[in-house]
Short mmCIF file of C-alpha atoms and ligand atoms in Angstrom, two decimals:
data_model
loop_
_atom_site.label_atom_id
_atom_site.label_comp_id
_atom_site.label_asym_id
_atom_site.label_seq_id
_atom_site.Cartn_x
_atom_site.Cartn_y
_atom_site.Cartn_z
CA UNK A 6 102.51 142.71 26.81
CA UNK A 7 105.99 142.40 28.62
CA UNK A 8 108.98 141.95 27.18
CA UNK A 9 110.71 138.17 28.07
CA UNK A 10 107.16 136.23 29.14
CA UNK A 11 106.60 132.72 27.90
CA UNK A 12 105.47 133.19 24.35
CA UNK A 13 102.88 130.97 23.35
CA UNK A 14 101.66 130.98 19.53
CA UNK A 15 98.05 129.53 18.69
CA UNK A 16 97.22 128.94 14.82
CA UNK A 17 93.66 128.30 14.47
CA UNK A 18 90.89 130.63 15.54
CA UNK A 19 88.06 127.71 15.55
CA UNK A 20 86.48 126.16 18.17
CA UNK A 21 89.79 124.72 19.82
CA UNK A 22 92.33 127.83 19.06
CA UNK A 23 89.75 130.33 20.43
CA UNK A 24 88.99 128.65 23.33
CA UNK A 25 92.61 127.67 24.58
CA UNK A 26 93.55 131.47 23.77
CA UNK A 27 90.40 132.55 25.60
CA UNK A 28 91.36 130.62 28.60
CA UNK A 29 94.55 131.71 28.66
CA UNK A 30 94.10 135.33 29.69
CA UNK A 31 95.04 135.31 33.18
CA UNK A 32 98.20 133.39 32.26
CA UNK A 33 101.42 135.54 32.80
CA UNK A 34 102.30 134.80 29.02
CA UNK A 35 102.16 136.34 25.74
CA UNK A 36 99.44 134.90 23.14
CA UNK A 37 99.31 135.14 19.56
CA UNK A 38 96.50 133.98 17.75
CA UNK A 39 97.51 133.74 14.46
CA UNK A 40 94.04 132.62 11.82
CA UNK A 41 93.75 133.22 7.82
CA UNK A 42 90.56 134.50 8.50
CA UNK A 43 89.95 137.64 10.70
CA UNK A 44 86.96 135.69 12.18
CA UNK A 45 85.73 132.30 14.31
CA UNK A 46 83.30 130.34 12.28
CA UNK A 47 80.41 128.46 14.02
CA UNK A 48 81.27 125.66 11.72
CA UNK A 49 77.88 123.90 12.84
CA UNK A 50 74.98 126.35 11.26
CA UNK A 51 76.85 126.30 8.09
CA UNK A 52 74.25 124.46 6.14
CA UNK A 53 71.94 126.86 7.65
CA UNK A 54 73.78 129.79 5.55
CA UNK A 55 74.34 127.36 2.48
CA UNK A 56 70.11 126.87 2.73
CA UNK A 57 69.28 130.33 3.19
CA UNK A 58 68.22 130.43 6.54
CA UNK A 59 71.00 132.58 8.17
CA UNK A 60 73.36 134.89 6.21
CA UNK A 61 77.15 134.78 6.89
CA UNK A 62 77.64 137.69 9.57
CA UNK A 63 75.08 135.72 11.57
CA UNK A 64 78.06 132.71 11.84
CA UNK A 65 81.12 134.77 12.51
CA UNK A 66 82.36 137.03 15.12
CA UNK A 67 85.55 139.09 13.91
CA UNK A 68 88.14 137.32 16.47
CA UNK A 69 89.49 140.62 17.32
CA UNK A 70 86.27 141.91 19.12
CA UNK A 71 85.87 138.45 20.93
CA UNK A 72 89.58 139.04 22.06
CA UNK A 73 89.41 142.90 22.29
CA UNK A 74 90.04 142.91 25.90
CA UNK A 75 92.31 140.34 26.61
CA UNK A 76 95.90 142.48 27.09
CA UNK A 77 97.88 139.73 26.96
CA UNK A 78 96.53 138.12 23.67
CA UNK A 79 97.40 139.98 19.75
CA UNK A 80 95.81 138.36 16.92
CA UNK A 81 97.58 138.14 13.46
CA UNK A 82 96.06 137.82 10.26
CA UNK A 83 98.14 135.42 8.55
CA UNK A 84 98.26 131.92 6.82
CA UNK A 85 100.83 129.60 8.48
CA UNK A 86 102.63 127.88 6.20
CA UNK A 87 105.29 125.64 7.91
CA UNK A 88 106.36 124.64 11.38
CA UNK A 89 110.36 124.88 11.75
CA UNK A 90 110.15 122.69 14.91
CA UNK A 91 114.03 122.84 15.37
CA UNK A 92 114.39 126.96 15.58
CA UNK A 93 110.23 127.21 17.00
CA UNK A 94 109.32 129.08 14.66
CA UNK A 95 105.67 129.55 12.40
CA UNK A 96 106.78 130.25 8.51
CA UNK A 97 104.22 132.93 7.51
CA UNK A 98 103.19 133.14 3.78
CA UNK A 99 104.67 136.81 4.57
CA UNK A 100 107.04 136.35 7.33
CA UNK A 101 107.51 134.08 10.88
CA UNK A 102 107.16 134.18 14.19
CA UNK A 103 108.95 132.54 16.91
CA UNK A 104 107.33 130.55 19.96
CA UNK A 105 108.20 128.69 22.76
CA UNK A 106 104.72 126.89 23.41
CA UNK A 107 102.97 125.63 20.05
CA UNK A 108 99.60 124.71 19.67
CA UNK A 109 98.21 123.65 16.72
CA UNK A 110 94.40 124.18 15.48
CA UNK A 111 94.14 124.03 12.11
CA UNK A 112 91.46 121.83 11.80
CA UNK A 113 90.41 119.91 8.72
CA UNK A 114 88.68 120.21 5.56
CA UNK A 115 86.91 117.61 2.95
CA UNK A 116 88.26 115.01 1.02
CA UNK A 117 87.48 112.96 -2.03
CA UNK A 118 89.10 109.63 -1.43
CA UNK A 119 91.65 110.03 -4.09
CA UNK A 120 89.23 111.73 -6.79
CA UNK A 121 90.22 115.75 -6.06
CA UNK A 122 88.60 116.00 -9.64
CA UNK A 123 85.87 115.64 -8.01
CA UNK A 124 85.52 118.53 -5.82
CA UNK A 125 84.50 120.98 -9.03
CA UNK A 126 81.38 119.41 -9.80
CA UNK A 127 80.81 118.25 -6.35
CA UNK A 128 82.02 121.22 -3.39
CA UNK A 129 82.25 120.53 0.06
CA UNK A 130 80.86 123.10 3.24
CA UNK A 131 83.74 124.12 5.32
CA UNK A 132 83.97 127.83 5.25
CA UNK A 133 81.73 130.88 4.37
CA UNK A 134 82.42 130.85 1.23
CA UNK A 135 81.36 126.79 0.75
CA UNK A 136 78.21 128.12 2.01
CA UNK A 137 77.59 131.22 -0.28
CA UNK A 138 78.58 128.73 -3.04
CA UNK A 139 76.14 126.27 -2.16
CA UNK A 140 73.31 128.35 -1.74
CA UNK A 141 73.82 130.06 -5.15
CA UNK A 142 74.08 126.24 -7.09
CA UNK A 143 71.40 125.36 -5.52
CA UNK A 144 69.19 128.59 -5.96
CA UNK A 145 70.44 128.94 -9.41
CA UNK A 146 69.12 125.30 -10.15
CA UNK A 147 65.84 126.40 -9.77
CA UNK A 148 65.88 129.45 -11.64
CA UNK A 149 67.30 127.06 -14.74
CA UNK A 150 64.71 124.39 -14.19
CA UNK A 151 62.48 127.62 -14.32
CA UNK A 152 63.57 128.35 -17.95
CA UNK A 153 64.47 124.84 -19.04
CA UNK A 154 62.19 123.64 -21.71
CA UNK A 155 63.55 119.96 -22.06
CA UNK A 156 62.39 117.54 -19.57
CA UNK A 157 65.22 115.04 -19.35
CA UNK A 158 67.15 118.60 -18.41
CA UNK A 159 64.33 119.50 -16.54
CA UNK A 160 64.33 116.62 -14.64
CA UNK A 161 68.40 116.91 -14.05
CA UNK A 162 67.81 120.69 -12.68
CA UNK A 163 65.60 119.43 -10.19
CA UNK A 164 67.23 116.14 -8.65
CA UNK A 165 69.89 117.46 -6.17
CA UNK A 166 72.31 114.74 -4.89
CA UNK A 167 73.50 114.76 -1.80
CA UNK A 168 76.54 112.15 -0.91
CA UNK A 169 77.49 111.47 3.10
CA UNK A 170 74.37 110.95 5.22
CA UNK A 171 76.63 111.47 8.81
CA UNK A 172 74.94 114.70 10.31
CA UNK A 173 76.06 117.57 7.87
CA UNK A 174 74.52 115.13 5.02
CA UNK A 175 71.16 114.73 6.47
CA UNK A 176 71.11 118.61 7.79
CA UNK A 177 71.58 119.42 4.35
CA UNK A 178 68.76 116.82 2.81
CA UNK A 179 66.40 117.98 5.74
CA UNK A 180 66.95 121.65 4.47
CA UNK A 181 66.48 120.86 1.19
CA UNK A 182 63.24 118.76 1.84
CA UNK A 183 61.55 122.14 3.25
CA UNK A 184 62.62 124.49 0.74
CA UNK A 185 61.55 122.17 -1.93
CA UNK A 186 58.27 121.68 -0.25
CA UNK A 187 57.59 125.06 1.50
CA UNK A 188 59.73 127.87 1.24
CA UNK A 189 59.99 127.82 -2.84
CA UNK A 190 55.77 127.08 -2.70
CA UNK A 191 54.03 129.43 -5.12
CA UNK A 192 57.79 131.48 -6.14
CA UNK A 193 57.76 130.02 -9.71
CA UNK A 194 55.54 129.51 -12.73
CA UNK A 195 56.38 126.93 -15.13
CA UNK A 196 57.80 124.65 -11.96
CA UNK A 197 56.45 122.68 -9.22
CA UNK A 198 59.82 123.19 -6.32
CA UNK A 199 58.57 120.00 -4.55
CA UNK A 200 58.72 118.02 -7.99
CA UNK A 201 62.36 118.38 -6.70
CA UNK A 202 63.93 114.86 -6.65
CA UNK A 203 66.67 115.23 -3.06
CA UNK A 204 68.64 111.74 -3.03
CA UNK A 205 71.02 111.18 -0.09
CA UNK A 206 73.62 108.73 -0.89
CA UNK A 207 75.20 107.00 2.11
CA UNK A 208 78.27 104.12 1.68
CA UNK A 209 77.04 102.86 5.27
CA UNK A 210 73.97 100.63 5.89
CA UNK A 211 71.75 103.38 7.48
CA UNK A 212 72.01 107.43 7.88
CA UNK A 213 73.53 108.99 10.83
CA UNK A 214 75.68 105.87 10.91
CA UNK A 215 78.00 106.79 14.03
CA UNK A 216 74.43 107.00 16.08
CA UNK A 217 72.33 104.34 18.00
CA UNK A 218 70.43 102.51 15.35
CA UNK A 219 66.79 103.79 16.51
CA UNK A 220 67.96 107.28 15.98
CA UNK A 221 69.39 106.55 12.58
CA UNK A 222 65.11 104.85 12.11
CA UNK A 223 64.08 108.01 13.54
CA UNK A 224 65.90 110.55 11.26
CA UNK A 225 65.34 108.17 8.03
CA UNK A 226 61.68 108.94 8.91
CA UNK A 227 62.01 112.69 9.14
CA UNK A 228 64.08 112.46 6.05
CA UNK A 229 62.06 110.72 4.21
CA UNK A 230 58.62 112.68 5.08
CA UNK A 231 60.60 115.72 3.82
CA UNK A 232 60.92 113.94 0.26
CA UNK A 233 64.12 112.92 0.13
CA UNK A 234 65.45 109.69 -1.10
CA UNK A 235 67.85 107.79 0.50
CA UNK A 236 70.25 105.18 -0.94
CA UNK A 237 72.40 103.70 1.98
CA UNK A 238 74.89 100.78 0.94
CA UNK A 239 75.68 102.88 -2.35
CA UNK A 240 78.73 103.98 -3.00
CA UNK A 241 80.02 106.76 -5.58
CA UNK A 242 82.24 105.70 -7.97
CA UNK A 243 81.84 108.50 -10.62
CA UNK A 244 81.39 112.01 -10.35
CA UNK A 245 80.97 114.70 -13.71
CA UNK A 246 79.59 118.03 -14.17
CA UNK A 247 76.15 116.30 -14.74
CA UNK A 248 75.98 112.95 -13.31
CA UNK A 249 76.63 111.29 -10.48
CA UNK A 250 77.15 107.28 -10.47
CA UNK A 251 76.94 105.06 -7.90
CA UNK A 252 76.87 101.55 -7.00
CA UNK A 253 75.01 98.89 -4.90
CA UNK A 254 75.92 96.12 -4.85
CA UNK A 255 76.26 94.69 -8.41
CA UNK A 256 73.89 97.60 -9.43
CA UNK A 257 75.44 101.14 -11.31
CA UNK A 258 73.76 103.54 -11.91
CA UNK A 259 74.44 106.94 -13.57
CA UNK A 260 71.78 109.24 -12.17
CA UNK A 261 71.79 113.02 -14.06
CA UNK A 262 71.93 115.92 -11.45
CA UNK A 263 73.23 119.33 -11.88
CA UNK A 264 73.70 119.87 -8.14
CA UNK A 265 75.82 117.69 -6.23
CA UNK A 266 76.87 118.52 -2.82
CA UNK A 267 79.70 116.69 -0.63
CA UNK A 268 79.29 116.12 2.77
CA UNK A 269 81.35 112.67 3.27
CA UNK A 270 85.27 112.52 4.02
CA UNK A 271 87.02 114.53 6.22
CA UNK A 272 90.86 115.31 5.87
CA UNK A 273 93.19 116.88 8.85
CA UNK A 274 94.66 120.30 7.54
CA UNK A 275 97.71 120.34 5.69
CA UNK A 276 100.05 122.06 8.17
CA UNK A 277 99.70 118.85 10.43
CA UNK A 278 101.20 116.48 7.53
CA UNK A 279 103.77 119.02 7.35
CA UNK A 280 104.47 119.56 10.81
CA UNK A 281 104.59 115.22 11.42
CA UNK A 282 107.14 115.60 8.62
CA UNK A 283 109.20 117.94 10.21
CA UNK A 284 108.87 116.61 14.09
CA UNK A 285 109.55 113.01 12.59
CA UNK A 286 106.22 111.51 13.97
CA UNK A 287 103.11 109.84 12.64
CA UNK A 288 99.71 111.16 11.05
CA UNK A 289 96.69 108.34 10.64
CA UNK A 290 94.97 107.77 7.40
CA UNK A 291 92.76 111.06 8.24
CA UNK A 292 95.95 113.39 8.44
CA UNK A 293 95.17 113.76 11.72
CA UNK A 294 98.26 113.84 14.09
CA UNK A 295 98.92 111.20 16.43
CA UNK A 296 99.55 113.05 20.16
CA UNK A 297 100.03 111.94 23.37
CA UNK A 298 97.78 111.78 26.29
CA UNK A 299 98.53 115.21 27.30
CA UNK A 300 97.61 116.61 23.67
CA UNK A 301 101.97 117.26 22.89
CA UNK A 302 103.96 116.24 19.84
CA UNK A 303 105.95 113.15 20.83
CA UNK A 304 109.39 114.26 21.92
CA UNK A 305 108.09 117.90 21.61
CA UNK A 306 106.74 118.85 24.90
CA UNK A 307 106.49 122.17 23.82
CA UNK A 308 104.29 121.52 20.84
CA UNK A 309 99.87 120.64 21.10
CA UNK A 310 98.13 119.54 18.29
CA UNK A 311 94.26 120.14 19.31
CA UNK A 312 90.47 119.78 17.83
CA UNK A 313 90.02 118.00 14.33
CA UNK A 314 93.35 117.90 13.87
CA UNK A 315 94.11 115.66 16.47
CA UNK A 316 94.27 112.03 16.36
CA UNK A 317 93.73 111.16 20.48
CA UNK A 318 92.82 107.34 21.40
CA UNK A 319 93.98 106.87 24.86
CA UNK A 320 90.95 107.27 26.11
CA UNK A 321 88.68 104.96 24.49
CA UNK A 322 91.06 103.23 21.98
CA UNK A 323 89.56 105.04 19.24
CA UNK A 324 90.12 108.58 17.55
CA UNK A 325 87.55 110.92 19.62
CA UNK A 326 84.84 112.57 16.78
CA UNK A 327 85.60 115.75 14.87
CA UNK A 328 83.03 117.58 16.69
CA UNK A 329 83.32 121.41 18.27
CA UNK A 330 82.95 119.77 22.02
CA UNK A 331 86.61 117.61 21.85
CA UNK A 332 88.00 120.87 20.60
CA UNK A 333 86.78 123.53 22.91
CA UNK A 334 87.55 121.43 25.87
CA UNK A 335 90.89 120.64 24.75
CA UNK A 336 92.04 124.35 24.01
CA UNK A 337 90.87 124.71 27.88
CA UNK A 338 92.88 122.10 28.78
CA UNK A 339 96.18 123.03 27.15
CA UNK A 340 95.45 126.37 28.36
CA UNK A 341 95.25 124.99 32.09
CA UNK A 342 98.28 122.60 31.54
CA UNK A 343 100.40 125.53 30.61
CA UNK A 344 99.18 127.58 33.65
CA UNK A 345 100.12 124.59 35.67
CA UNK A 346 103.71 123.95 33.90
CA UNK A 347 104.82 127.62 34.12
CA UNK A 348 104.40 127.20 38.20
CA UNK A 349 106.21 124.34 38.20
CA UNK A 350 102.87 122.36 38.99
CA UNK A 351 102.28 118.52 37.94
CA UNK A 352 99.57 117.77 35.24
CA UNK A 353 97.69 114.87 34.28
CA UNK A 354 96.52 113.87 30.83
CA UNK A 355 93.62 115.08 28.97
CA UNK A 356 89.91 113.38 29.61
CA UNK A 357 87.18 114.18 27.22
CA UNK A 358 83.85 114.29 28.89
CA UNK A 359 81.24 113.37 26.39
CA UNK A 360 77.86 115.43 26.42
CA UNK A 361 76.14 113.93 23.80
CA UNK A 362 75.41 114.11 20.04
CA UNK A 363 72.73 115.69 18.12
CA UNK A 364 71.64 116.30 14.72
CA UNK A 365 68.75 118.56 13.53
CA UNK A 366 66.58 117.48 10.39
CA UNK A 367 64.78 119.94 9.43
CA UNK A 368 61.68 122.40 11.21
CA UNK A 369 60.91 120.72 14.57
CA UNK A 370 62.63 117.96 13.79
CA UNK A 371 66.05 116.36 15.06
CA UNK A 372 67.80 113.46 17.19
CA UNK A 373 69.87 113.66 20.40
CA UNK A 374 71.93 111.16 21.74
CA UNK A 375 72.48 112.32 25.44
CA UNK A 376 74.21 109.94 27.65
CA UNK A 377 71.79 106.84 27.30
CA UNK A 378 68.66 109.59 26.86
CA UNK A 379 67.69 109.07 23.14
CA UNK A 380 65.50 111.52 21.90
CA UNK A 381 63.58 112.28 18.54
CA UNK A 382 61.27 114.76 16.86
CA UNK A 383 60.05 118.56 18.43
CA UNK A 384 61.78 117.49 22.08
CA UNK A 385 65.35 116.94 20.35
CA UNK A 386 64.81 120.30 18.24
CA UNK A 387 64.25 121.94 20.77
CA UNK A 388 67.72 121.14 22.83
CA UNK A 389 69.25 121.27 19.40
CA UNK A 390 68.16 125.24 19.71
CA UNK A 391 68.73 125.55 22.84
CA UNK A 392 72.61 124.20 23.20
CA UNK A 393 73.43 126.27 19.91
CA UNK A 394 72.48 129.38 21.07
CA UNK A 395 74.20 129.12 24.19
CA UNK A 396 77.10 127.75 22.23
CA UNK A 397 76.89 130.97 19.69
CA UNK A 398 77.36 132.88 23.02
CA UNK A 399 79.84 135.11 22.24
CA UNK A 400 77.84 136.31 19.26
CA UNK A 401 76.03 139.78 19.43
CA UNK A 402 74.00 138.54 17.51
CA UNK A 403 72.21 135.86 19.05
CA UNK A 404 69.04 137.34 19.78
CA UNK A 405 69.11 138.41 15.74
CA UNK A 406 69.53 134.64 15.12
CA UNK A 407 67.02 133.31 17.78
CA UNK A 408 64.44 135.18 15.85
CA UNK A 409 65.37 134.42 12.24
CA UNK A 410 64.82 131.00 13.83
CA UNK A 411 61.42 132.07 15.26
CA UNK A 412 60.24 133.44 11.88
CA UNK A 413 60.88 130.52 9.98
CA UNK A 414 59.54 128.06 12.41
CA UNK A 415 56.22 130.35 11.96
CA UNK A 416 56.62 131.53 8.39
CA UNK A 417 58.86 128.73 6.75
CA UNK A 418 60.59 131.61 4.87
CA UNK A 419 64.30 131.68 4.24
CA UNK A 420 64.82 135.28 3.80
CA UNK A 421 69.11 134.57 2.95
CA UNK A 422 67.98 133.67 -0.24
CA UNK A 423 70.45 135.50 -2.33
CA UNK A 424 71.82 134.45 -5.20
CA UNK A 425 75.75 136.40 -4.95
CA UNK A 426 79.01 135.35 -6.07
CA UNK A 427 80.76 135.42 -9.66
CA UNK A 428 78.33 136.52 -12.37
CA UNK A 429 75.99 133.47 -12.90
CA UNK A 430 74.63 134.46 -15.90
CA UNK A 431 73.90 133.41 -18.60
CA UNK A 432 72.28 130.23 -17.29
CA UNK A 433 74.22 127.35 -19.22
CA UNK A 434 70.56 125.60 -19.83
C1 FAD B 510 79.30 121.83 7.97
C2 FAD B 510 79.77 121.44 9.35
C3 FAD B 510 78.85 121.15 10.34
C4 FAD B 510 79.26 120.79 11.61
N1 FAD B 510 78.31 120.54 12.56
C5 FAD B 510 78.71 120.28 13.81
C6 FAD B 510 77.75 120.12 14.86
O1 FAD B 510 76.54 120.20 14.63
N2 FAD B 510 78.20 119.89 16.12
C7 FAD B 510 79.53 119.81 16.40
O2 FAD B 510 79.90 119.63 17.56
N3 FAD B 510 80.46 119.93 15.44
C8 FAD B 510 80.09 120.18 14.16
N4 FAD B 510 81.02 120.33 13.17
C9 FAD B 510 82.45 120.07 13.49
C10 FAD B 510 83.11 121.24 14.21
O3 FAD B 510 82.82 122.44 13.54
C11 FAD B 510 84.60 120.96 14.25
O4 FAD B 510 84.80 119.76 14.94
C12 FAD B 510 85.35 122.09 14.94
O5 FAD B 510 85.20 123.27 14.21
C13 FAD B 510 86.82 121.74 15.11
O6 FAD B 510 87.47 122.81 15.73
P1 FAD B 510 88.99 123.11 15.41
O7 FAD B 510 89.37 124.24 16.30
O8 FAD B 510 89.78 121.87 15.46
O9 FAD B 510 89.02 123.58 13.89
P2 FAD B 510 88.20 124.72 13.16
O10 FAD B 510 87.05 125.18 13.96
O11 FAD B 510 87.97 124.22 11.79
O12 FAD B 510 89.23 125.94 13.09
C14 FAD B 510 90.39 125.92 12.33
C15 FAD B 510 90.85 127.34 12.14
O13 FAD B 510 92.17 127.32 11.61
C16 FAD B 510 92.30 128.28 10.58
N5 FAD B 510 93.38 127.79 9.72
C17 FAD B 510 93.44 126.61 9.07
N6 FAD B 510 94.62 126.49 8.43
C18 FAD B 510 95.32 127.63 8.69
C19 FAD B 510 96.61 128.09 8.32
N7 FAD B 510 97.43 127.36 7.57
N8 FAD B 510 97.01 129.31 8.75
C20 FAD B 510 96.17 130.07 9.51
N9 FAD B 510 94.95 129.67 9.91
C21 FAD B 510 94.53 128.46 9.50
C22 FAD B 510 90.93 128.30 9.93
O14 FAD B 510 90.70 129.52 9.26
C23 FAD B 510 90.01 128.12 11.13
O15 FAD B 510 89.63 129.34 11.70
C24 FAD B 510 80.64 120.69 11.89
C25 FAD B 510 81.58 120.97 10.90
C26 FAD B 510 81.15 121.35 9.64
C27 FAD B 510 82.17 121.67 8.57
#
């Protein structure tokens, strides 16, 4: 690195950090990536680690390999704490770091509308170890039902609730579905796995509520072949360590579970409240920060907010969706923008160009929404595959993961099966 180049500080090694810091290698300036984690998460097969299917090395790339021969870019392992926007500088937990271009990728995590009590009996999937933690309540439920001689317990063991039916809520019931049904066939004694009662609870009229109605019909379907329950136009109002209550209409009801798993609200990380504080400027309702068309601060040119965190509506009017594609292609385009300002070049706001949604179900079994081409079933799975792998890249592992995938098409096994974490024993039957 020289000495006196443009320094330009990244925090965030997701989708949007990675790819802005990626894209910035032929820049004449000097990157820092700074992440608390020493590796970039492929946020979207999460549920696939949290049901077994993959195992967490399969997900993550340490960022320093992926960056190992960029010259110009140093990563940090660090957790940013504060932005002092008037001295540009990034408070460390354990230090600072100056900067003259910001960008901001923090991302976002889960919320519980107010009830943050809830998040004990109820956790949320957003990192590795969401996943590991999911996996183990929901393998360990099982193994109590196994030994649990009561049947009102019995029957709270085996019902698994499951509350947000956008696409990490359905992934989730879909994955459920099979394990109850075929992984989990024939692995216990006094049980029957596909007795297992999987309720999806969804505040919205139908599932997949941001897609085109027939593809919400199409993935009820799915759902519902797997065994799983769904109870749209409900709303949670209560959640313990054993119950779950919710309410349609006029109707409550308190339905006993002892695994409850949130995939609903979604909350912009906490460093962009702090940093609106401290630049003066506005967040919306979902903490996400309100930027300009060209992704800056307002009245800091010299600071992007990009990805989740990011509240951009000049396109369309509305916030664009907290989804990996807004993200990557807006790293890229900060990245470009900076190219172009260092030269002294003009640059033009950012456009999103949308290639789609999709959501998988379960084992052949998924929608796409691809510019007016609606698909369903095995011909949606298959792009579903397809688009992830070549999105997963950057991973050495890819072929690993392609045949994991292969196996359990073929065998339905989940071989990630492990049951890991704090001691969980004794079982508190
Ligand atoms: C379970 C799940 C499933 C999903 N499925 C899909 C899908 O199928 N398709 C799709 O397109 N999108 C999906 N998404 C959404 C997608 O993953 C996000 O939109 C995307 O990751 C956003 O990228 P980002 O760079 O803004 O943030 P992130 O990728 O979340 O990256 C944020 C980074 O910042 C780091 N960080 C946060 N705070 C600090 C701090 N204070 N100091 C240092 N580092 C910090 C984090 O460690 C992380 O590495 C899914 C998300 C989840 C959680």
């Amino acid at each position: 690195m020289m000495a006196g180049q443009h320094r330009v500080v990244i925090i965030g090694g997701g989708f949007g950090g990675l790819s802005a810091a990626l894209k910035l290698k032929r820049v004449p300036v000097q990157v820092t990536l700074i992440d608390r984690c020493n590796y970039h998460l492929f946020q979207p097969l999460l549920y696939q680690v949290a049901t077994g299917s993959l195992s967490p090395a399969n997900i993550a790339e340490p960022l320093r390999n992926i960056l190992k021969r960029h010259q110009n870019t140093r990563v940090l392992l660090a957790e940013a704490t504060q932005i002092d926007v008037a001295n540009r500088r990034v408070v460390l937990s354990d230090g600072s770091i100056d900067y003259d271009t910001l960008i901001v990728a923090t991302g976002s995590s889960h919320q519980y509308f107010g009830h943050d009590e809830w998040e004990k009996f109820a956790p949320g999937l957003k990192t590795i170890e969401d996943a590991t933690d999911m996996r183990r309540r929901i393998l360990l439920a099982f193994e109590a039902a196994e030994r649990e001689p009561d049947p009102a317990k019995l029957r709270a063991w085996m019902t698994f609730v499951i509350v947000g039916a956008g696409p990490t809520g359905a992934e989730l019931a879909g994955a459920l579905g099979e394990i109850a049904n075929d992984t989990l066939r024939h692995n216990f004694r006094d049980i029957d796995p596909a007795q297992a009662r999987i309720i999806l609870v969804e505040g919205a009229g139908r599932v997949l509520p941001p897609y085109p109605p027939q593809l919400s019909e199409a993935a009820r379907r799915m759902l519902v072949h797997l065994g799983v329950i769904i109870r749209t136009g409900a709303s949670v109002i209560d959640i313990q360590e054993r119950s779950v209550t919710i309410r349609e209409g006029d109707h409550t009801e308190e339905i006993p579970t002892r695994t409850i798993l949130w995939a609903a609200g979604v909350l912009g990380s906490a460093l962009g409240r702090l940093l609106c504080q401290q630049a003066g400027v506005p967040h919306d309702k979902a903490g996400r920060v309100i930027v300009e068309p060209d992704l800056s601060v307002p009245g800091h040119p010299e600071i992007f907010v990009i990805g989740d965190l990011a509240n951009y509506s000049h396109q369309t009017g509305q916030p664009l969706p907290g989804v990996a594609q807004p993200a990557i292609q807006q790293g890229r385009y900060v990245a470009n923008l900076l190219a172009r300002r260092l030269r002294g070049k003009q640059t033009r706001p950012f456009h999103y160009f949308d290639k789609g949604n999709m959501a998988t179900i379960g084992r052949g079994a998924a929608v796409a929404d691809l510019h007016g081409l609606r698909l369903a079933g095995l011909p949606a799975w298959l792009i579903w595959i397809f688009i992830h792998l070549l999105y997963i890249v950057q991973f050495q592992n890819r072929l690993l993961i392609m045949l994991q995938w292969a196996w359990l098409y073929i065998s339905y096994d989940r071989s990630a099966r492990l049951i890991t974490g704090e001691n969980p024993l004794p079982l508190d039957l």
